[in-house]
């Protein structure tokens, strides 16, 4: 089992992140890794923003895990690591849960591609079967992770309340405040109340006048 070297990062505090700034690359060495940026504070802030890390400790932890997952040929690979960080940034994790899940997704993809390489270069049936089983498990895990991320993000979406509804001729309407979330519409009034509210005022007046005529004749 291969392990990544001990990781060491500067202890400087993160600085505000300017918009649309490129994420710095990671330089690996025997002593660990370093964020390759002329301004250490800004480089750390940019990296934390790319990884969706809430603070420096979270950024350090995710980076350590990505470094270990990038191992190729027995040692961490800067090319793999740069790709993984770029993919995490493109998915845009927005909190700690998403940051961890996205890091797992990227790692699973890298491992799946590694298994695909082993499968293509298998020398015997045992190696072929082992790589095929591992690749199958990883490729089934990845779409499950996508679904998990989608469900989690949909739960965090704010509900939309519609207060004014315009009804065209021949159309139907729900009267009252309507809350829509995840394709579910809920009205705060019963259908009967909604139907009464939609009845034309002239119809009510005619009905009331008709009811009053027998009393007047009596």
Coordinates of C-alpha atoms in Angstrom, one line a residue:
X1 CA 0.0 0.0 0.0
X2 CA 1.5 3.3 -1.0
X3 CA 1.2 6.5 1.1
X4 CA 1.8 10.1 0.4
X5 CA 4.5 12.0 2.2
X6 CA 3.8 14.1 5.3
X7 CA 2.1 17.3 4.2
X8 CA 3.3 20.7 5.4
X9 CA 1.6 24.0 4.6
X10 CA 2.1 27.6 5.8
X11 CA 0.2 28.7 8.9
X12 CA -0.9 32.0 7.4
X13 CA -4.6 32.9 7.6
X14 CA -6.7 32.9 4.4
X15 CA -7.2 36.2 2.6
X16 CA -10.3 37.3 0.7
X17 CA -10.6 35.7 -2.8
X18 CA -10.8 38.1 -5.8
X19 CA -13.4 36.9 -8.4
X20 CA -12.3 35.0 -11.5
X21 CA -8.8 34.3 -10.3
X22 CA -7.0 31.1 -11.4
X23 CA -6.4 28.4 -8.9
X24 CA -2.7 27.9 -8.1
X25 CA -1.0 24.6 -8.7
X26 CA 0.5 22.3 -6.0
X27 CA 4.2 21.6 -6.0
X28 CA 5.1 18.3 -4.4
X29 CA 8.4 17.4 -2.7
X30 CA 9.8 14.9 -0.2
X31 CA 8.8 17.3 2.6
X32 CA 5.2 17.5 1.4
X33 CA 3.4 20.0 -0.7
X34 CA 3.4 23.7 -1.2
X35 CA 0.8 26.0 -2.9
X36 CA 2.6 27.6 -5.9
X37 CA 1.7 31.3 -5.6
X38 CA 3.7 34.4 -5.1
X39 CA 1.4 35.6 -2.4
X40 CA 1.0 32.8 0.2
X41 CA -2.1 34.2 1.8
X42 CA -3.9 34.7 -1.5
X43 CA -2.8 31.3 -2.8
X44 CA -4.2 29.6 0.3
X45 CA -7.5 31.5 -0.1
X46 CA -7.7 30.6 -3.7
X47 CA -7.1 26.9 -3.0
X48 CA -9.7 26.9 -0.1
X49 CA -12.2 28.5 -2.4
X50 CA -11.6 26.0 -5.2
X51 CA -12.1 23.1 -2.8
X52 CA -15.1 24.5 -1.0
X53 CA -13.2 24.4 2.3
X54 CA -14.6 26.5 5.1
X55 CA -11.2 27.1 6.8
X56 CA -7.6 26.3 6.6
X57 CA -7.9 23.0 8.5
X58 CA -10.5 21.8 6.1
X59 CA -8.5 22.8 3.1
X60 CA -5.4 21.1 4.5
X61 CA -7.4 17.9 5.1
X62 CA -8.9 17.7 1.7
X63 CA -5.6 18.5 0.0
X64 CA -3.9 15.7 1.9
X65 CA -6.5 13.2 0.8
X66 CA -6.3 14.3 -2.8
X67 CA -2.5 14.0 -2.7
X68 CA -2.8 10.4 -1.5
X69 CA -5.5 9.6 -4.1
X70 CA -3.3 11.0 -6.9
X71 CA -0.5 8.4 -6.3
X72 CA 0.7 6.9 -9.5
X73 CA 3.7 4.6 -9.8
X74 CA 4.1 4.6 -6.0
X75 CA 4.3 8.3 -5.4
X76 CA 1.9 11.3 -5.7
X77 CA 1.5 12.8 -9.2
X78 CA 1.3 16.5 -9.7
X79 CA -0.5 16.0 -13.0
X80 CA -3.2 13.8 -11.4
X81 CA -3.5 16.2 -8.5
X82 CA -3.9 19.3 -10.8
X83 CA -6.6 17.5 -12.7
X84 CA -8.4 16.5 -9.5
X85 CA -8.3 20.0 -8.0
X86 CA -9.6 21.4 -11.3
X87 CA -12.5 18.9 -11.3
X88 CA -13.4 19.8 -7.7
X89 CA -13.4 23.5 -8.6
X90 CA -15.6 22.9 -11.6
X91 CA -18.2 21.1 -9.6
X92 CA -18.3 24.1 -7.1
X93 CA -18.8 22.6 -3.7
X94 CA -20.8 25.1 -1.5
X95 CA -20.4 23.6 2.0
X96 CA -18.4 21.0 3.9
X97 CA -20.7 18.1 2.9
X98 CA -20.4 18.9 -0.8
X99 CA -16.6 19.4 -0.5
X100 CA -16.2 15.9 0.9
X101 CA -18.6 14.3 -1.5
X102 CA -17.0 16.0 -4.6
X103 CA -13.5 15.0 -3.4
X104 CA -14.8 11.4 -3.2
X105 CA -16.3 11.7 -6.7
X106 CA -13.1 12.9 -8.3
X107 CA -11.1 10.2 -6.5
X108 CA -13.4 7.5 -7.6
X109 CA -13.1 8.7 -11.2
X110 CA -9.3 8.6 -11.1
X111 CA -9.4 5.1 -9.5
X112 CA -11.8 3.9 -12.2
X113 CA -9.5 5.2 -15.0
X114 CA -6.6 3.5 -13.2
X115 CA -8.5 0.2 -13.2
X116 CA -9.4 0.7 -16.8
X117 CA -5.7 1.0 -17.6
X118 CA -4.9 -2.2 -15.7
X119 CA -7.7 -4.0 -17.5
X120 CA -6.3 -2.9 -20.8
X121 CA -2.9 -4.2 -19.9
X122 CA -3.9 -7.4 -18.0
X123 CA -1.4 -10.3 -18.6
X124 CA -3.6 -13.1 -17.5
X125 CA -7.2 -14.0 -16.7
X126 CA -6.9 -13.4 -13.0
X127 CA -5.6 -9.8 -13.5
X128 CA -8.3 -9.2 -16.1
X129 CA -11.1 -10.4 -13.8
X130 CA -9.8 -8.4 -10.8
X131 CA -9.5 -5.2 -12.8
X132 CA -12.9 -5.7 -14.4
X133 CA -14.6 -6.3 -11.0
X134 CA -13.0 -3.2 -9.5
X135 CA -13.8 -1.1 -12.5
X136 CA -17.5 -2.2 -12.4
X137 CA -17.8 -1.3 -8.8
X138 CA -16.3 2.1 -9.2
X139 CA -18.3 3.0 -12.3
X140 CA -21.5 2.1 -10.4
X141 CA -20.4 4.1 -7.4
X142 CA -19.8 7.3 -9.5
X143 CA -23.4 7.8 -10.8
X144 CA -24.7 7.0 -7.2
X145 CA -22.5 9.9 -6.0
X146 CA -23.9 12.2 -8.6
X147 CA -27.4 11.4 -7.5
X148 CA -26.5 12.0 -3.9
X149 CA -25.0 15.4 -4.7
X150 CA -28.1 16.3 -6.7
X151 CA -30.5 15.3 -3.9
X152 CA -28.5 17.1 -1.3
X153 CA -28.4 20.3 -3.4
X154 CA -32.1 20.1 -4.2
X155 CA -32.9 20.0 -0.4
X156 CA -30.9 23.2 0.0
X157 CA -32.8 25.1 -2.7
X158 CA -35.2 27.8 -1.3
X159 CA -38.9 27.3 -1.9
X160 CA -40.7 29.7 -4.3
X161 CA -43.9 31.4 -3.2
X162 CA -46.2 32.8 -5.9
X163 CA -48.8 35.4 -4.6
X164 CA -50.3 36.7 -7.9
X165 CA -51.7 34.3 -10.4
X166 CA -53.1 35.3 -13.8
X167 CA -55.7 33.1 -15.4
X168 CA -56.5 33.1 -19.1
X169 CA -59.8 32.1 -20.6
X170 CA -60.4 28.4 -20.3
X171 CA -57.6 28.0 -17.7
X172 CA -57.5 26.7 -14.2
X173 CA -55.9 28.4 -11.2
X174 CA -55.1 27.8 -7.6
X175 CA -56.1 30.8 -5.4
X176 CA -54.0 31.7 -2.5
X177 CA -50.3 31.5 -1.7
X178 CA -48.6 28.7 -3.7
X179 CA -45.4 27.2 -2.6
X180 CA -43.4 25.3 -5.2
X181 CA -40.4 23.1 -4.4
X182 CA -39.0 20.1 -6.3
X183 CA -42.0 20.1 -8.6
X184 CA -44.5 20.0 -5.7
X185 CA -47.3 22.6 -5.6
X186 CA -49.3 23.1 -2.4
X187 CA -52.2 25.5 -2.0
X188 CA -53.2 27.1 1.3
X189 CA -56.9 26.9 0.4
X190 CA -59.2 24.0 -0.3
X191 CA -60.5 23.4 -3.9
X192 CA -64.0 24.4 -2.8
X193 CA -62.8 27.7 -1.4
X194 CA -60.8 28.3 -4.5
X195 CA -63.9 27.6 -6.7
X196 CA -66.0 30.0 -4.7
X197 CA -63.3 32.7 -4.9
X198 CA -63.2 32.3 -8.7
X199 CA -67.0 32.6 -9.2
X200 CA -67.9 35.9 -11.0
X201 CA -69.4 38.6 -8.8
X202 CA -72.3 39.1 -11.2
X203 CA -73.4 35.5 -10.8
X204 CA -73.6 35.8 -7.1
X205 CA -75.7 39.0 -7.4
X206 CA -78.1 37.3 -9.8
X207 CA -78.5 34.3 -7.5
X208 CA -79.2 36.6 -4.5
X209 CA -81.8 38.6 -6.5
X210 CA -83.6 35.4 -7.6
X211 CA -83.8 34.2 -4.0
X212 CA -85.3 37.4 -2.8
X213 CA -88.2 37.5 -5.3
X214 CA -90.5 35.0 -3.5
X215 CA -90.1 36.8 -0.2
X216 CA -91.1 40.1 -1.9
X217 CA -94.2 38.5 -3.4
X218 CA -95.2 37.0 -0.1

